[in-house]
PDB file of C-alpha atoms in Angstrom:
ATOM      1  CA  MET W   1     -17.435 -24.241  38.006  1.00  0.00           C
ATOM      2  CA  VAL W   2     -20.587 -22.197  37.574  1.00  0.00           C
ATOM      3  CA  HIS W   3     -20.215 -19.683  34.750  1.00  0.00           C
ATOM      4  CA  HIS W   4     -22.457 -16.649  34.164  1.00  0.00           C
ATOM      5  CA  PRO W   5     -20.910 -14.774  31.199  1.00  0.00           C
ATOM      6  CA  GLU W   6     -23.995 -12.586  30.822  1.00  0.00           C
ATOM      7  CA  GLN W   7     -23.251 -11.246  34.312  1.00  0.00           C
ATOM      8  CA  GLY W   8     -19.461 -11.254  33.956  1.00  0.00           C
ATOM      9  CA  TRP W   9     -18.510 -13.753  36.658  1.00  0.00           C
ATOM     10  CA  ALA W  10     -17.879 -17.421  37.394  1.00  0.00           C
ATOM     11  CA  LEU W  11     -17.914 -19.395  40.645  1.00  0.00           C
ATOM     12  CA  ARG W  12     -14.921 -21.710  40.889  1.00  0.00           C
ATOM     13  CA  SER W  13     -14.974 -25.095  42.630  1.00  0.00           C
ATOM     14  CA  ASP W  14     -12.815 -23.677  45.463  1.00  0.00           C
ATOM     15  CA  GLY W  15     -15.509 -21.092  46.288  1.00  0.00           C
ATOM     16  CA  ALA W  16     -13.724 -18.146  44.675  1.00  0.00           C
ATOM     17  CA  VAL W  17     -15.630 -15.804  42.354  1.00  0.00           C
ATOM     18  CA  LEU W  18     -13.707 -14.898  39.195  1.00  0.00           C
ATOM     19  CA  PHE W  19     -14.806 -11.698  37.447  1.00  0.00           C
ATOM     20  CA  GLU W  20     -14.559 -11.017  33.720  1.00  0.00           C
ATOM     21  CA  ASP W  21     -12.281  -8.002  34.357  1.00  0.00           C
ATOM     22  CA  THR W  22      -9.750 -10.416  35.955  1.00  0.00           C
ATOM     23  CA  GLY W  23     -10.679  -9.509  39.524  1.00  0.00           C
ATOM     24  CA  LEU W  24     -11.108 -12.324  42.046  1.00  0.00           C
ATOM     25  CA  LEU W  25     -13.010 -12.665  45.316  1.00  0.00           C
ATOM     26  CA  LEU W  26     -11.626 -15.561  47.347  1.00  0.00           C
ATOM     27  CA  ALA W  27     -13.801 -17.739  49.573  1.00  0.00           C
ATOM     28  CA  SER W  28     -11.981 -16.209  52.580  1.00  0.00           C
ATOM     29  CA  GLY W  29     -13.243 -12.749  51.547  1.00  0.00           C
ATOM     30  CA  GLN W  30      -9.851 -11.561  50.274  1.00  0.00           C
ATOM     31  CA  VAL W  31     -10.076  -9.392  47.168  1.00  0.00           C
ATOM     32  CA  ILE W  32      -7.613  -9.731  44.286  1.00  0.00           C
ATOM     33  CA  HIS W  33      -7.912  -6.546  42.255  1.00  0.00           C
ATOM     34  CA  PRO W  34      -8.174  -6.692  38.456  1.00  0.00           C
ATOM     35  CA  HIS W  35      -4.893  -6.719  36.571  1.00  0.00           C
ATOM     36  CA  ARG W  36      -5.261  -5.196  33.148  1.00  0.00           C
ATOM     37  CA  PRO W  37      -2.577  -4.775  30.476  1.00  0.00           C
ATOM     38  CA  GLN W  38      -0.728  -1.441  30.664  1.00  0.00           C
ATOM     39  CA  HIS W  39      -1.645  -0.512  27.099  1.00  0.00           C
ATOM     40  CA  ALA W  40      -5.275  -1.605  27.060  1.00  0.00           C
ATOM     41  CA  GLY W  41      -7.260   0.671  24.816  1.00  0.00           C
ATOM     42  CA  HIS W  42      -4.117   2.362  23.485  1.00  0.00           C
ATOM     43  CA  VAL W  43      -4.366   3.195  19.804  1.00  0.00           C
ATOM     44  CA  VAL W  44      -1.183   2.700  17.797  1.00  0.00           C
ATOM     45  CA  SER W  45      -0.849   5.367  15.126  1.00  0.00           C
ATOM     46  CA  GLU W  46       2.556   4.295  13.802  1.00  0.00           C
ATOM     47  CA  ILE W  47       4.375   1.001  13.548  1.00  0.00           C
ATOM     48  CA  PRO W  48       7.965   1.352  14.842  1.00  0.00           C
ATOM     49  CA  GLY W  49      10.541   0.931  12.068  1.00  0.00           C
ATOM     50  CA  ARG W  50       8.009   1.326   9.266  1.00  0.00           C
ATOM     51  CA  LYS W  51       8.316   4.309   6.941  1.00  0.00           C
ATOM     52  CA  THR W  52       5.183   6.282   6.166  1.00  0.00           C
ATOM     53  CA  ALA W  53       4.404   7.393   2.608  1.00  0.00           C
TER      54      ALA W  53
END
């Protein structure tokens, strides 16, 4: 594996390029789009079940 964290990607031994955002470019040219968590960047203002003062 060749890893370039400063550029946000790594080249895997199978020829696929793995991107920091979880996207993948396969050696065949097929693109696997990034899969990010549904609540990424979501700010929680209250904790369920916890009473506020």
